[in-house]
Amino acid sequence: QVQLVESGGGLVQPGGSLRLSCAVSESISGIYTMGWDRQAPGKEREFVARISRNDIPLYAESVKGRFTISRDNAKNTVDLQMNSLKPEDTAVYYCNTPNAIGRGTQVTVSS
């Protein structure tokens, strides 16, 4: 079964940046869609971004213009560059494929 391992989370001040990375245990070149979701305390998990096999991205309105998703089929990784972070971006961020999801990495935006 494919395994996804997220990294790169942490504590950052408002306006700061973080880059999340997801390492996948098998080739992602055949996986059509890779994505990121997040879940804030007391809230439902929500869509953040996804990217297709031919590098077409889709973003939630709340992160559009601030976050950038990318995939490297040679390295089997999917990254999420997060800029201009806001306190409301605080959540556990999960990497996912249509059939698997990682354990998540915590992102905290606070002064």
Coordinates of N, CA and C in Angstrom, one line a residue:
Q1 N 0.8 -1.2 0.0 CA 0.0 0.0 0.0 C 0.9 1.2 0.0
V2 N 0.5 2.2 -0.8 CA 1.4 3.4 -0.9 C 1.4 4.2 0.4
Q3 N 2.5 4.7 0.8 CA 2.6 5.5 2.0 C 3.0 6.9 1.7
L4 N 2.5 7.9 2.4 CA 2.7 9.3 2.2 C 3.3 9.8 3.5
V5 N 4.4 10.6 3.4 CA 5.0 11.1 4.6 C 5.2 12.6 4.4
E6 N 4.5 13.4 5.2 CA 4.6 14.9 5.1 C 5.7 15.4 6.0
S7 N 6.3 16.5 5.6 CA 7.3 17.2 6.4 C 7.3 18.7 6.1
G8 N 7.9 19.5 6.9 CA 8.0 20.9 6.7 C 7.1 21.8 7.5
G9 N 6.3 21.2 8.3 CA 5.4 22.0 9.2 C 6.2 22.7 10.3
G10 N 5.5 23.6 11.0 CA 6.1 24.3 12.1 C 5.4 25.5 12.5
L11 N 6.1 26.3 13.3 CA 5.5 27.6 13.8 C 6.1 28.7 13.0
V12 N 5.2 29.6 12.5 CA 5.6 30.7 11.7 C 4.7 31.9 12.1
Q13 N 5.3 33.1 11.9 CA 4.6 34.3 12.2 C 3.6 34.7 11.1
P14 N 2.6 35.4 11.3 CA 1.7 35.9 10.2 C 2.5 36.6 9.2
G15 N 2.2 36.3 7.9 CA 3.0 36.9 6.8 C 4.2 36.1 6.4
G16 N 4.5 35.1 7.2 CA 5.7 34.3 6.9 C 5.4 33.2 5.8
S17 N 6.4 32.3 5.6 CA 6.3 31.3 4.6 C 6.7 29.9 5.2
L18 N 6.1 28.9 4.6 CA 6.6 27.5 4.9 C 6.5 26.7 3.6
R19 N 7.3 25.7 3.5 CA 7.2 24.8 2.4 C 7.0 23.4 2.9
L20 N 5.8 22.8 2.6 CA 5.6 21.4 3.0 C 6.0 20.5 1.8
S21 N 6.4 19.3 2.2 CA 6.8 18.3 1.2 C 6.2 17.0 1.6
C22 N 5.8 16.3 0.6 CA 5.2 14.9 0.8 C 6.0 13.9 0.0
A23 N 6.6 13.0 0.7 CA 7.3 11.9 0.0 C 6.4 10.7 -0.1
V24 N 6.4 10.1 -1.3 CA 5.5 9.0 -1.6 C 6.3 7.8 -1.8
S25 N 5.9 6.6 -1.3 CA 6.7 5.4 -1.3 C 6.7 4.7 -2.7
E26 N 6.0 5.2 -3.6 CA 6.0 4.6 -5.0 C 5.9 5.6 -6.0
S27 N 6.1 5.2 -7.3 CA 6.1 6.2 -8.3 C 4.8 6.9 -8.4
I28 N 4.8 8.2 -8.6 CA 3.6 9.0 -8.7 C 3.3 9.4 -10.1
S29 N 4.1 9.0 -11.0 CA 3.9 9.4 -12.4 C 2.6 8.8 -13.0
G30 N 2.1 7.7 -12.4 CA 0.9 7.2 -12.9 C -0.3 7.6 -12.0
I31 N -0.1 8.4 -11.0 CA -1.2 8.8 -10.1 C -1.7 10.2 -10.7
Y32 N -3.0 10.2 -11.1 CA -3.5 11.3 -11.8 C -3.5 12.6 -11.0
T33 N -4.0 12.5 -9.7 CA -4.2 13.6 -8.9 C -3.5 13.5 -7.6
M34 N -2.7 14.5 -7.2 CA -2.1 14.5 -5.9 C -2.6 15.8 -5.2
G35 N -2.7 15.8 -3.9 CA -3.3 17.0 -3.3 C -2.9 17.2 -1.8
W36 N -3.4 18.3 -1.3 CA -3.2 18.6 0.1 C -4.6 19.1 0.6
D37 N -4.9 18.5 1.8 CA -6.1 19.0 2.6 C -5.6 19.5 3.9
R38 N -6.5 20.1 4.7 CA -6.1 20.5 6.0 C -7.3 20.4 7.0
Q39 N -6.9 20.3 8.2 CA -8.0 20.2 9.3 C -7.6 21.1 10.4
A40 N -8.3 22.1 10.7 CA -8.1 23.0 11.8 C -8.8 22.5 13.1
P41 N -8.4 22.8 14.2 CA -9.0 22.3 15.5 C -10.5 22.6 15.5
G42 N -11.3 21.6 15.7 CA -12.8 21.8 15.8 C -13.5 21.9 14.5
K43 N -12.7 21.8 13.4 CA -13.4 21.9 12.1 C -13.2 20.7 11.2
E44 N -14.0 20.6 10.2 CA -13.9 19.5 9.2 C -12.7 19.7 8.4
R45 N -12.2 18.5 7.9 CA -11.1 18.6 6.9 C -11.6 19.3 5.6
E46 N -10.7 20.1 5.1 CA -11.1 20.9 3.9 C -10.0 20.8 2.8
F47 N -10.4 20.9 1.6 CA -9.6 20.9 0.4 C -8.7 22.1 0.4
V48 N -7.4 22.0 0.1 CA -6.5 23.1 0.0 C -6.0 23.3 -1.5
A49 N -5.5 22.2 -2.0 CA -5.0 22.3 -3.4 C -4.8 20.9 -3.9
R50 N -4.8 20.8 -5.3 CA -4.5 19.5 -5.9 C -3.8 19.8 -7.2
I51 N -3.1 18.8 -7.8 CA -2.4 19.0 -9.0 C -2.5 17.7 -9.8
S52 N -2.8 17.9 -11.1 CA -3.0 16.7 -12.0 C -1.7 16.2 -12.5
R53 N -1.8 15.1 -13.2 CA -0.5 14.4 -13.7 C 0.1 15.3 -14.7
N54 N -0.7 16.2 -15.4 CA -0.1 17.1 -16.4 C 0.1 18.5 -15.8
D55 N 0.2 18.5 -14.5 CA 0.6 19.8 -13.8 C -0.4 20.9 -13.8
I56 N -1.6 20.5 -13.9 CA -2.7 21.6 -13.8 C -3.1 21.6 -12.3
P57 N -3.0 22.8 -11.7 CA -3.3 23.0 -10.3 C -4.7 23.5 -10.1
L58 N -5.2 23.2 -8.9 CA -6.5 23.7 -8.5 C -6.4 24.1 -7.0
Y59 N -6.9 25.3 -6.7 CA -6.8 25.8 -5.3 C -8.1 26.2 -4.7
A60 N -8.2 26.0 -3.4 CA -9.3 26.6 -2.6 C -9.2 28.1 -2.7
E61 N -10.4 28.7 -2.7 CA -10.4 30.2 -2.8 C -9.6 30.9 -1.7
S62 N -9.6 30.2 -0.5 CA -9.0 30.8 0.7 C -7.4 30.9 0.5
V63 N -6.9 30.1 -0.4 CA -5.4 30.1 -0.5 C -4.9 30.5 -1.8
K64 N -5.8 30.8 -2.7 CA -5.4 31.1 -4.1 C -4.6 32.4 -4.1
G65 N -3.5 32.4 -4.8 CA -2.6 33.5 -4.9 C -1.5 33.5 -3.8
R66 N -1.7 32.7 -2.8 CA -0.7 32.6 -1.7 C 0.0 31.2 -1.6
F67 N -0.7 30.2 -2.0 CA -0.1 28.8 -2.0 C 0.2 28.3 -3.4
T68 N 1.2 27.5 -3.6 CA 1.6 26.9 -4.8 C 1.9 25.5 -4.6
I69 N 1.2 24.6 -5.4 CA 1.4 23.2 -5.3 C 2.2 22.8 -6.5
S70 N 3.1 21.8 -6.3 CA 4.0 21.3 -7.4 C 4.3 19.8 -7.1
R71 N 4.6 19.1 -8.2 CA 4.9 17.7 -8.1 C 6.2 17.4 -8.9
D72 N 7.0 16.5 -8.4 CA 8.2 16.1 -9.1 C 8.1 14.5 -9.2
N73 N 7.7 14.1 -10.4 CA 7.5 12.7 -10.7 C 8.8 11.9 -10.6
A74 N 9.9 12.6 -10.8 CA 11.2 11.9 -10.7 C 11.6 11.6 -9.3
K75 N 11.2 12.5 -8.4 CA 11.5 12.3 -7.0 C 10.4 11.7 -6.2
N76 N 9.2 11.6 -6.8 CA 8.0 11.1 -6.1 C 7.7 12.0 -4.9
T77 N 7.6 13.3 -5.2 CA 7.3 14.2 -4.1 C 6.2 15.2 -4.6
V78 N 5.5 15.7 -3.7 CA 4.5 16.8 -3.9 C 4.7 17.9 -2.9
D79 N 4.9 19.1 -3.3 CA 5.2 20.2 -2.4 C 4.1 21.2 -2.3
L80 N 4.0 21.9 -1.2 CA 3.1 23.0 -1.1 C 3.8 24.2 -0.5
Q81 N 4.1 25.2 -1.4 CA 4.7 26.4 -0.9 C 3.6 27.3 -0.4
M82 N 3.8 27.8 0.8 CA 2.7 28.6 1.4 C 3.4 29.9 1.8
N83 N 2.9 31.0 1.2 CA 3.3 32.4 1.5 C 2.2 33.2 2.1
S84 N 2.6 34.3 2.7 CA 1.7 35.3 3.3 C 0.7 34.5 4.2
L85 N 1.3 33.7 5.1 CA 0.5 32.9 5.9 C -0.3 33.7 6.9
K86 N -1.5 33.2 7.2 CA -2.4 33.9 8.2 C -2.8 33.0 9.3
P87 N -3.2 33.5 10.4 CA -3.5 32.7 11.6 C -4.6 31.6 11.2
E88 N -5.5 31.9 10.3 CA -6.5 31.0 9.9 C -6.0 29.9 9.1
D89 N -4.7 29.9 8.7 CA -4.1 28.8 8.0 C -3.6 27.7 9.0
T90 N -3.7 28.0 10.2 CA -3.3 27.0 11.2 C -4.1 25.8 11.1
A91 N -3.4 24.6 11.0 CA -4.1 23.4 10.8 C -3.1 22.2 10.7
V92 N -3.6 21.0 10.7 CA -2.8 19.9 10.3 C -3.0 19.7 8.8
Y93 N -1.9 19.6 8.1 CA -2.0 19.5 6.6 C -1.6 18.1 6.2
Y94 N -2.5 17.6 5.3 CA -2.4 16.2 4.9 C -2.2 16.1 3.4
C95 N -1.2 15.3 3.0 CA -1.0 15.0 1.6 C -1.9 13.8 1.2
N96 N -2.4 13.8 0.0 CA -3.3 12.7 -0.3 C -3.2 12.4 -1.8
T97 N -3.6 11.1 -2.1 CA -3.9 10.6 -3.4 C -5.3 10.2 -3.4
P98 N -5.9 9.8 -4.5 CA -7.3 9.3 -4.5 C -7.5 8.1 -3.6
N99 N -6.4 7.4 -3.2 CA -6.5 6.1 -2.5 C -5.7 6.1 -1.2
A100 N -5.1 7.2 -0.8 CA -4.2 7.2 0.4 C -4.1 8.6 0.9
I101 N -3.8 8.6 2.2 CA -3.5 9.9 2.9 C -2.4 9.8 3.9
G102 N -1.6 10.8 4.1 CA -0.6 10.8 5.1 C -1.1 11.0 6.5
R103 N -0.1 11.1 7.4 CA -0.5 11.3 8.8 C -0.6 12.8 9.2
G104 N -0.1 13.6 8.3 CA -0.2 15.0 8.5 C 1.0 15.7 9.1
T105 N 1.1 17.0 8.9 CA 2.1 17.8 9.6 C 1.5 19.1 10.1
Q106 N 1.8 19.5 11.3 CA 1.2 20.7 11.9 C 1.8 22.0 11.4
V107 N 0.9 22.9 11.0 CA 1.3 24.2 10.7 C 0.6 25.2 11.7
T108 N 1.4 26.0 12.3 CA 0.8 27.0 13.3 C 1.3 28.4 12.9
V109 N 0.3 29.3 12.7 CA 0.6 30.6 12.3 C 0.2 31.5 13.5
S110 N 1.2 32.1 14.1 CA 0.9 32.9 15.3 C 2.1 33.8 15.6
S111 N 1.7 34.9 16.2 CA 2.8 35.9 16.6 C 3.1 35.7 18.1

